Coordinates of C-alpha atoms and ligand atoms in Angstrom, one line a residue:
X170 CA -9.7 -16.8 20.1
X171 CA -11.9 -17.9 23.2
X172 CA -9.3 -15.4 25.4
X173 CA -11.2 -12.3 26.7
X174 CA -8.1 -10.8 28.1
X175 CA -6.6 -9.8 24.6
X176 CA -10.1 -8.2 24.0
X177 CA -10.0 -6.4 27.1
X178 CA -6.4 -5.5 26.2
X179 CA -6.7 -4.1 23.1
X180 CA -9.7 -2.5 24.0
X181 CA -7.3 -0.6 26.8
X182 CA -4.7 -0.2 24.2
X183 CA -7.4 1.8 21.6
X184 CA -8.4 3.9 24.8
X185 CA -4.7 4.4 25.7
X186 CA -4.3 5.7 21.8
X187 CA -7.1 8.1 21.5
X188 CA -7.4 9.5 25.1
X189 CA -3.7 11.0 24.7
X190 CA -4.0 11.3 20.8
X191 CA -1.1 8.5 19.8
X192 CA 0.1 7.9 16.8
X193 CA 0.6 3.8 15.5
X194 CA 2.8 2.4 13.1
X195 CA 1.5 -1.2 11.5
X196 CA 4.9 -3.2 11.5
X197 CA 3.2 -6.6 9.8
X198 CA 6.0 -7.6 7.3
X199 CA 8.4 -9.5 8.6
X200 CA 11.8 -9.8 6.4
X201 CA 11.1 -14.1 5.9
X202 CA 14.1 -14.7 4.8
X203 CA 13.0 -17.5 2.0
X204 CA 9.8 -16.8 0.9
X205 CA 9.2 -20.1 -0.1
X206 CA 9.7 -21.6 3.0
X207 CA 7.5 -21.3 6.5
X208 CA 8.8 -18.9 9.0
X209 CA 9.5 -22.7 11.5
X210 CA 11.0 -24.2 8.4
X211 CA 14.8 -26.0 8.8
X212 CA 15.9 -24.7 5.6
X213 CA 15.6 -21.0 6.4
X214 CA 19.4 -19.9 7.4
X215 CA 18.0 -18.9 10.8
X216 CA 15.1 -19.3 13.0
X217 CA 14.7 -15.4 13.1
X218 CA 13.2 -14.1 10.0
X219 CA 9.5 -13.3 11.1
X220 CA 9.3 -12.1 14.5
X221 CA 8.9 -14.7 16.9
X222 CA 8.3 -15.0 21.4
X223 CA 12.0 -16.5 22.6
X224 CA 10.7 -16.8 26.1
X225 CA 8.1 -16.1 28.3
X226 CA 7.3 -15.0 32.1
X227 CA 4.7 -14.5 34.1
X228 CA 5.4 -10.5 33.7
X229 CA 5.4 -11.0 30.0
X230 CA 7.1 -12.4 26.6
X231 CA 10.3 -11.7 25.2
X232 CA 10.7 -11.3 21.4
X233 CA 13.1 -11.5 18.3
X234 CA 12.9 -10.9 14.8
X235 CA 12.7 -8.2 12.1
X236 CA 9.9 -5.9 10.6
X237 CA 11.1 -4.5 7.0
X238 CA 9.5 -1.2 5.4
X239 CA 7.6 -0.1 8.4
X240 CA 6.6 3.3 7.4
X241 CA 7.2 6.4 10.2
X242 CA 8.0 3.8 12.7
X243 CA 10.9 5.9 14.1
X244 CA 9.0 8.7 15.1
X245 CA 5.7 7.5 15.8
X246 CA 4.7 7.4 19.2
X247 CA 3.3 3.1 19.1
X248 CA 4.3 0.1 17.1
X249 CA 2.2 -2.8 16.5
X250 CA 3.1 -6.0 15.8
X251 CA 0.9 -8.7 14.0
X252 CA 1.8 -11.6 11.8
X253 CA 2.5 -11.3 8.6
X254 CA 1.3 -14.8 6.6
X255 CA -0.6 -17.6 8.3
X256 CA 0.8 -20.2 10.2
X257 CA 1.1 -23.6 11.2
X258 CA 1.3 -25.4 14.5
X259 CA 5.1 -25.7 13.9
X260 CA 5.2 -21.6 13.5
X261 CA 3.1 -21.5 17.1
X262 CA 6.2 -19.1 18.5
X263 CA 5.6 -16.7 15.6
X264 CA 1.9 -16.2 16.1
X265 CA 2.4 -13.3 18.3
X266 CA 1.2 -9.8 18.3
X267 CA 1.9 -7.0 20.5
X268 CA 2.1 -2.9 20.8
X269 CA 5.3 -1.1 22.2
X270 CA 6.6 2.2 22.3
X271 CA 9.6 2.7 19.4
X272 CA 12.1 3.3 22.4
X273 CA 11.3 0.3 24.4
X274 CA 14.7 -1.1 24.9
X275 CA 16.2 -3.8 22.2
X276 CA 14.0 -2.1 19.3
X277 CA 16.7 -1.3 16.9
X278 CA 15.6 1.2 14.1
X279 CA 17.4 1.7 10.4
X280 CA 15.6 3.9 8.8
X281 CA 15.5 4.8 5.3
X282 CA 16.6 8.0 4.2
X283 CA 13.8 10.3 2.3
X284 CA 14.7 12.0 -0.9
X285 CA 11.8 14.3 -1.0
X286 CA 14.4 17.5 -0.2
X287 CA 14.5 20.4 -2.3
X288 CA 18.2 19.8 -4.6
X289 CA 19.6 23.1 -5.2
X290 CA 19.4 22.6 -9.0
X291 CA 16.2 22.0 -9.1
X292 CA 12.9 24.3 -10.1
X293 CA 10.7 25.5 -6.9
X294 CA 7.8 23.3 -7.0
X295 CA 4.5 24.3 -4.7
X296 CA 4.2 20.4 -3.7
X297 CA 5.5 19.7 -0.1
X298 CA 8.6 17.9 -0.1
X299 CA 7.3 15.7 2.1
X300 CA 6.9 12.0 3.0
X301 CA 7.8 9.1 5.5
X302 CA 10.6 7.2 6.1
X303 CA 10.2 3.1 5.9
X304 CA 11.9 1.3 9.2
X305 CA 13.4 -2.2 9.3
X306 CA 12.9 -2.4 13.0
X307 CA 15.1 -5.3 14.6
X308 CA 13.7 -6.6 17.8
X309 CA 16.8 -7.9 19.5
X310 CA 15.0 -9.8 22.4
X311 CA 12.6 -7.0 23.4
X312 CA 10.4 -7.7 26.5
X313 CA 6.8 -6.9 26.3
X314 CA 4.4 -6.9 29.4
X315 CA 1.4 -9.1 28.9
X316 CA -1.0 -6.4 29.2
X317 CA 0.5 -5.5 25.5
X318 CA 0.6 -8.6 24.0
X319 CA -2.6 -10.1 21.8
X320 CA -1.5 -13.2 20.3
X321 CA 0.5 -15.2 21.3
X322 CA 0.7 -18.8 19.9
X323 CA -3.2 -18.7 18.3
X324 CA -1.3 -19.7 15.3
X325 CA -5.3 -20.8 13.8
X326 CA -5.6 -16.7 14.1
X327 CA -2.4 -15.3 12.4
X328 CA -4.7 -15.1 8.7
X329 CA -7.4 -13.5 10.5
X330 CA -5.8 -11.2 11.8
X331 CA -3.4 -10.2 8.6
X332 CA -7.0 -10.3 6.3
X333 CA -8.5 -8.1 8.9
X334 CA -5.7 -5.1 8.5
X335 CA -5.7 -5.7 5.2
X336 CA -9.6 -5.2 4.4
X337 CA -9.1 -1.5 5.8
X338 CA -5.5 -0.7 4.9
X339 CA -5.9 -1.6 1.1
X340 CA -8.8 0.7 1.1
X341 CA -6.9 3.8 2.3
X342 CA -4.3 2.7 -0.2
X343 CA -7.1 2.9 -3.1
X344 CA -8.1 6.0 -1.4
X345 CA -4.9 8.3 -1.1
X346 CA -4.0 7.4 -4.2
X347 CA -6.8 9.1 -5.9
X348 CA -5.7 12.7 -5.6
X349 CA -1.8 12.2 -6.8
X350 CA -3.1 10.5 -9.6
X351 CA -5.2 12.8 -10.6
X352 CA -2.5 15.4 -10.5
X353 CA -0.8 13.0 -12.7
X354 CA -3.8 13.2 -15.4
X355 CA -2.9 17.1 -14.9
X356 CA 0.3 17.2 -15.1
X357 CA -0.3 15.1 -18.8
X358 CA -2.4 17.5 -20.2
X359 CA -0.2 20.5 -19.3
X360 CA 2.8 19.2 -20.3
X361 CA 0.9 18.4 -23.7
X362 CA -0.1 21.7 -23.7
X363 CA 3.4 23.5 -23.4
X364 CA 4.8 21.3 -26.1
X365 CA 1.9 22.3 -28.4
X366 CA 0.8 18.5 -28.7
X367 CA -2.7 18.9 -27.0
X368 CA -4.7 17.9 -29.8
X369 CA -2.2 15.2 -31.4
X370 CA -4.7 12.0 -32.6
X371 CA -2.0 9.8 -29.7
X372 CA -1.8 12.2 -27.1
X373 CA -5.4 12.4 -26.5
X374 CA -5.5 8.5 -26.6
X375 CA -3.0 8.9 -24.0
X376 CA -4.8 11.4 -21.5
X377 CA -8.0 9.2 -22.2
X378 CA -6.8 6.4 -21.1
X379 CA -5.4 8.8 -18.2
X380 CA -8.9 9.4 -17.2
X381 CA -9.9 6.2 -17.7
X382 CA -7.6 4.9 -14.9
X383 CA -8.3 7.4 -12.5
X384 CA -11.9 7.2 -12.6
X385 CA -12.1 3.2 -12.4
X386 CA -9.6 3.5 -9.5
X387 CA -12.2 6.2 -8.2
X388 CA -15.4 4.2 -8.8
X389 CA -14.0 0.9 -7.1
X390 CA -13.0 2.7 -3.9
X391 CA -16.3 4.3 -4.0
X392 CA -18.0 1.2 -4.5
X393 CA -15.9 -0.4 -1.8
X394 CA -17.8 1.4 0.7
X395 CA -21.2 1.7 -0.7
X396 CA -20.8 -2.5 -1.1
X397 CA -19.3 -3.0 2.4
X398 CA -19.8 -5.8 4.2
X399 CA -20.3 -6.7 8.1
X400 CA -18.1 -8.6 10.6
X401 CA -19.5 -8.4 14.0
X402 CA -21.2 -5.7 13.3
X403 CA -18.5 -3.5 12.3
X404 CA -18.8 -1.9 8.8
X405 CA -15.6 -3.4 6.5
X406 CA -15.2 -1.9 2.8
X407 CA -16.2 -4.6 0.5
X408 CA -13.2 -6.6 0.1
X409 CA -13.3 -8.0 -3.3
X410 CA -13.6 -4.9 -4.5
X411 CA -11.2 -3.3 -2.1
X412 CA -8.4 -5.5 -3.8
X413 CA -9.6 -5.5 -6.9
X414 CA -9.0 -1.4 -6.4
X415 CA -5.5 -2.1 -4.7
X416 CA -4.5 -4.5 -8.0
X417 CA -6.3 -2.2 -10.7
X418 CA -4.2 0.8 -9.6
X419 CA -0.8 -0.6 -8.6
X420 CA -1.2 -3.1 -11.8
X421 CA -1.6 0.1 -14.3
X422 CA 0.0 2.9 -12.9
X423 CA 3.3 2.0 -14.8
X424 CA 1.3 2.3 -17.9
X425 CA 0.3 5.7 -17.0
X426 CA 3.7 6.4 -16.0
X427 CA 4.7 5.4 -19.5
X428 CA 1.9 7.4 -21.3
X429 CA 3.5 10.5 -19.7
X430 CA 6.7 10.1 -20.0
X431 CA 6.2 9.8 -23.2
X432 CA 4.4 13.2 -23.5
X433 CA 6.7 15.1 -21.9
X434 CA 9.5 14.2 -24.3
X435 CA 13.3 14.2 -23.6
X436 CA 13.4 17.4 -21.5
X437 CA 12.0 15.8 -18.6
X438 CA 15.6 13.7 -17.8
X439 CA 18.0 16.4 -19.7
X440 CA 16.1 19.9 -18.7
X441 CA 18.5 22.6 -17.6
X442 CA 19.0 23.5 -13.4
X443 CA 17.4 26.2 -11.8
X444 CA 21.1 27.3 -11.4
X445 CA 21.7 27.4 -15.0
X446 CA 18.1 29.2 -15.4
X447 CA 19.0 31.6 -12.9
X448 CA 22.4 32.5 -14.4
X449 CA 22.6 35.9 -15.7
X450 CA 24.6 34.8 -18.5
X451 CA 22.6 31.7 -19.9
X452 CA 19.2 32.5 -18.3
X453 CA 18.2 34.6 -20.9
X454 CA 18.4 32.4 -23.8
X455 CA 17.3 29.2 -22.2
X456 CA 14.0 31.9 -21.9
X457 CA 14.4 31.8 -25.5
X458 CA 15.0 28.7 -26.6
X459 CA 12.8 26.4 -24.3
X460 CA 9.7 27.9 -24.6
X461 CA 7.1 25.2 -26.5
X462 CA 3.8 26.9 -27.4
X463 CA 3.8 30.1 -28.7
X464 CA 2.6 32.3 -25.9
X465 CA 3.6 29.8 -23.2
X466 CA 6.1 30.4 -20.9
X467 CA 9.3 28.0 -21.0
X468 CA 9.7 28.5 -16.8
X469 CA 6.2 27.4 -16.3
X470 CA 7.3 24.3 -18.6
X471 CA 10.5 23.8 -17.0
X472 CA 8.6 24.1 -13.5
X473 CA 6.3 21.2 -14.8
X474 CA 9.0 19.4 -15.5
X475 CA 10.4 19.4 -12.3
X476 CA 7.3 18.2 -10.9
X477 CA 6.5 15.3 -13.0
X478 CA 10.2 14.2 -12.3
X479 CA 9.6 14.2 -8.4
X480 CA 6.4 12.7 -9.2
X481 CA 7.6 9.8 -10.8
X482 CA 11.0 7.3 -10.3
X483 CA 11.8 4.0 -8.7
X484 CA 10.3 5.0 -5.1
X485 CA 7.0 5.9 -6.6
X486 CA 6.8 3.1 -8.5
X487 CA 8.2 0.6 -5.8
X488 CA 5.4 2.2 -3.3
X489 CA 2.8 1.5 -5.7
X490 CA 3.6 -1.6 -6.5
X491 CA 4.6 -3.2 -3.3
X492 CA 3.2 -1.0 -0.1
X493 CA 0.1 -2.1 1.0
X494 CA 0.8 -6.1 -0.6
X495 CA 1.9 -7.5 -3.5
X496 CA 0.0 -7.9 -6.8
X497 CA 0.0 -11.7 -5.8
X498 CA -1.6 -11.2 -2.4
X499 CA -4.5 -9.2 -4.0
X500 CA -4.9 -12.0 -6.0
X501 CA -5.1 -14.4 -3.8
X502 CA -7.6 -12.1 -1.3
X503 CA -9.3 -11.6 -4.3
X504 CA -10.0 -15.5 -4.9
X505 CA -10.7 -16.5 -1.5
X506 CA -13.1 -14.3 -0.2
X507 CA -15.1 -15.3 -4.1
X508 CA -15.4 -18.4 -2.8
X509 CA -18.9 -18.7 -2.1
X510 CA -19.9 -16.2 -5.1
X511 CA -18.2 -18.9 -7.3
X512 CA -20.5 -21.4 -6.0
X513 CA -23.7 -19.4 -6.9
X514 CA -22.0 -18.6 -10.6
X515 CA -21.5 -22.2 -10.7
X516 CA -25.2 -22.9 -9.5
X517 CA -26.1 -20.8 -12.0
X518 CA -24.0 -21.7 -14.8
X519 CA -25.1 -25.4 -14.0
X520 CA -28.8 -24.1 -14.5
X521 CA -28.8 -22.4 -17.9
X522 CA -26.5 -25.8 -18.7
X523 CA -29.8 -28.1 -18.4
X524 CA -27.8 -29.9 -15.1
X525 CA -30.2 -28.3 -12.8
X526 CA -33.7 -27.5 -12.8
X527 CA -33.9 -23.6 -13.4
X528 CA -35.8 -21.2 -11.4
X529 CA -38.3 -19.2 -13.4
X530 CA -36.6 -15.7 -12.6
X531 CA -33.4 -17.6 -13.6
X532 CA -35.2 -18.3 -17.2
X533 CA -35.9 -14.7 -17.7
X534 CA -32.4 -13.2 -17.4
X535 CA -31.5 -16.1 -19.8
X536 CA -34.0 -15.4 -22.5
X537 CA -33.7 -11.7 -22.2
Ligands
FAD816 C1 6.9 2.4 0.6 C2 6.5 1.2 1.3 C3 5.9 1.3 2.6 C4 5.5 0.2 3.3 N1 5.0 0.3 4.5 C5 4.7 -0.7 5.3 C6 4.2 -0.6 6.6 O1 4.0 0.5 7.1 N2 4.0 -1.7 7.4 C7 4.2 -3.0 6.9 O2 4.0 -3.9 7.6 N3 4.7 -3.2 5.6 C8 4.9 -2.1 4.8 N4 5.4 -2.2 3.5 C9 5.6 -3.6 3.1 C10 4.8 -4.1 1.9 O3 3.6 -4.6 2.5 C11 5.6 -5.2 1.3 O4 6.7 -4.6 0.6 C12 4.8 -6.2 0.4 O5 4.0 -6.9 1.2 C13 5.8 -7.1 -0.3 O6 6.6 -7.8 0.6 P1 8.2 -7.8 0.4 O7 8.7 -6.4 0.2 O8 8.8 -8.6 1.4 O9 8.4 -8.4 -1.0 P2 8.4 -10.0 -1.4 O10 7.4 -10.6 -0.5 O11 9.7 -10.5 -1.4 O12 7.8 -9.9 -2.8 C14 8.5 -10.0 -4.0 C15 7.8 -10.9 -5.0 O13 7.8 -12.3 -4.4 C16 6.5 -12.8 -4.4 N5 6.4 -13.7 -3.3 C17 6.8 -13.5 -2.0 N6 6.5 -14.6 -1.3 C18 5.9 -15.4 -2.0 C19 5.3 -16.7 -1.8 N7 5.4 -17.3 -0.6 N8 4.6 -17.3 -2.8 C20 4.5 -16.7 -4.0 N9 5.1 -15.5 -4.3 C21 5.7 -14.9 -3.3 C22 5.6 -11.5 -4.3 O14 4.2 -11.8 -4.7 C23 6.3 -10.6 -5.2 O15 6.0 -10.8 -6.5 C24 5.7 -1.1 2.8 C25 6.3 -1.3 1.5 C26 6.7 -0.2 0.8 C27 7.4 -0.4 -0.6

């Protein structure tokens, strides 16, 4: 951006973060109000949808808006603050990014409750009930000192800077969700096992396709890294294929979702409590008459049940979907940053056409 200050800040902001061992959340969604129209556009019913400066000092800016989703937010120890979309001239105001502690006065938190609690009907799983809570974090004309603030009106900048979290944050998305989906490719084939269906012709289709996913997802991210690219000198995961990884995993997992589901047949929604299996009166014949397998144990079923059912549901499936960008914004990463590979498939495609004159190497691929 030409302005070595905000390099200098951010530069005392990292220090500040890893000399006393911070955490950071990344508040970069803004709520946008219509999503068709620009954050400075008359139609939207107010001016404050994305986070935008209000007024300014020589001490530093003051700032309104609202961040949705922002995971951990209330109890981490930083938030940062960066554009969400790119911007025009007119959206100058909402250019802006900045870092301040979650208590900094006029930060307003609503958190969303978790649901990862142990319910007292419900089978004792080993899997940590645990997970974060998303923030909508209202900034109701919060001041920020300059030496915090980044950006503030480079609206040329707001796409660089949202493509340049994104490069690293889709590729820990494509990484963390490697090992839960694996369980998932576990939890199919014991599930299969306990009902006795192991070696049915449409299960195994199923769990194939199960590993199928997981290893592609796998391979990309893998490949991510061994592809990466440079900018300034600092190592990025290979960003086509980062979002192709993203898209590949969040565009499937309902499919795997589905294929399991569909294993684990009706018991997973109707399966009796862990009050009713620890009833003296009942116990014993839900023992009885829930086993699958002869020679498998219906509480190890019933336990698997409960697993797959905190596994799976509407936040799981919203999180895959959505955190970390839409299917759509993949997409569109996906196509820009092809850009100049397009030209050389085009170059090429042009050659083995007869348009232009072909290089002899080029002649050789064709042939073979
Ligand atoms: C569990 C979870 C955790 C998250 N954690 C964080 C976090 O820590 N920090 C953070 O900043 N964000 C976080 N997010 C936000 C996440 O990045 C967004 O949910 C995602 O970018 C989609 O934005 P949205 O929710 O506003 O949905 P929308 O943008 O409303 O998307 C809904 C649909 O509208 C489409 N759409 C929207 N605008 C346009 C447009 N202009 N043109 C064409 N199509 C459009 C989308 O592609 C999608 O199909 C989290 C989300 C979830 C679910």
């Amino acid at each position: 951006m030409g302005k070595p200050e905000y390099v200098e800040r951010a530069e005392n902001f990292r220090v500040h973060l890893c000399k006393n061992d911070l955490s950071m959340a990344g508040a970069v969604t803004c709520v946008k109000g219509d999503r068709s129209l620009r954050p400075s556009d008359p139609g939207q019913e107010h001016k404050d949808f994305y986070v935008r400066v209000v007024d300014r000092n020589s001490d530093g800016i003051v700032v309104r808006g609202a961040k949705a989703h922002i995971t951990g937010a209330a109890y981490y120890n930083e938030i940062l603050v960066i554009p969400c979309r790119n911007m025009t001239e007119a959206d100058r105001d909402y250019a802006v990014s900045f870092a301040i502690p979650p208590n900094t006065k006029g930060v307003i938190q609503v958190p969303h409750p978790m649901h990862y609690r142990q319910g007292k009907g419900e089978f004792p799983v080993e899997l940590p009930f645990r997970g974060h809570t998303d923030c909508l974090i209202i900034f109701d004309d919060v001041f920020v000192p300059w030496d915090r603030v980044f950006m503030c009106g480079e609206w040329q900048y707001a796409m660089t800077l949202v493509y340049n979290f994104a490069y690293l944050h889709r590729h820990t998305a494509a990484s963390y969700h490697i090992p839960p989906y694996e369980a998932m490719v576990g939890m199919a084939q014991a599930i299969a096992e306990y009902n006795g269906i192991e070696k049915v012709g449409h299960v195994r289709e199923k769990i194939t396709d199960m590993i199928i996913y997981v290893n592609t997802l796998k391979s990309l991210a893998r490949a991510s890294c061994m592809d990466y690219v440079e900018h300034e000198g600092i190592p990025i995961p290979n960003p086509v294929i980062t979002n192709i990884a993203k898209y590949y995993y969040a565009n499937n997992f309902h499919s795997c979702s589905k294929a399991l589901v569909d294993i684990c047949g009706g018991l997973l929604s109707t399966a009796p409590t862990y009050k009713d299996w620890t009833n003296p009166e009942i116990g014993g014949l839900l023992q009885k008459y829930l086993i699958g397998k002869a020679g498998t144990s219906s509480e190890e079923r019933l336990r698997m049940l409960q697993l797959i059912r905190n596994t799976l549901g509407v936040e799981n499936d919203v999180r895959t979907l959505h955190a970390e960008g839409s299917l759509a914004a993949q997409r569109m990463t996906i196509y820009a940053e092809s850009v100049k590979n397009l030209k050389e498939y085009k170059t090429l495609a042009k050659k083995y056409a007869g348009i232009e004159k072909p290089k002899d190497k080029d002649f050789v691929l064709f042939n073979h």
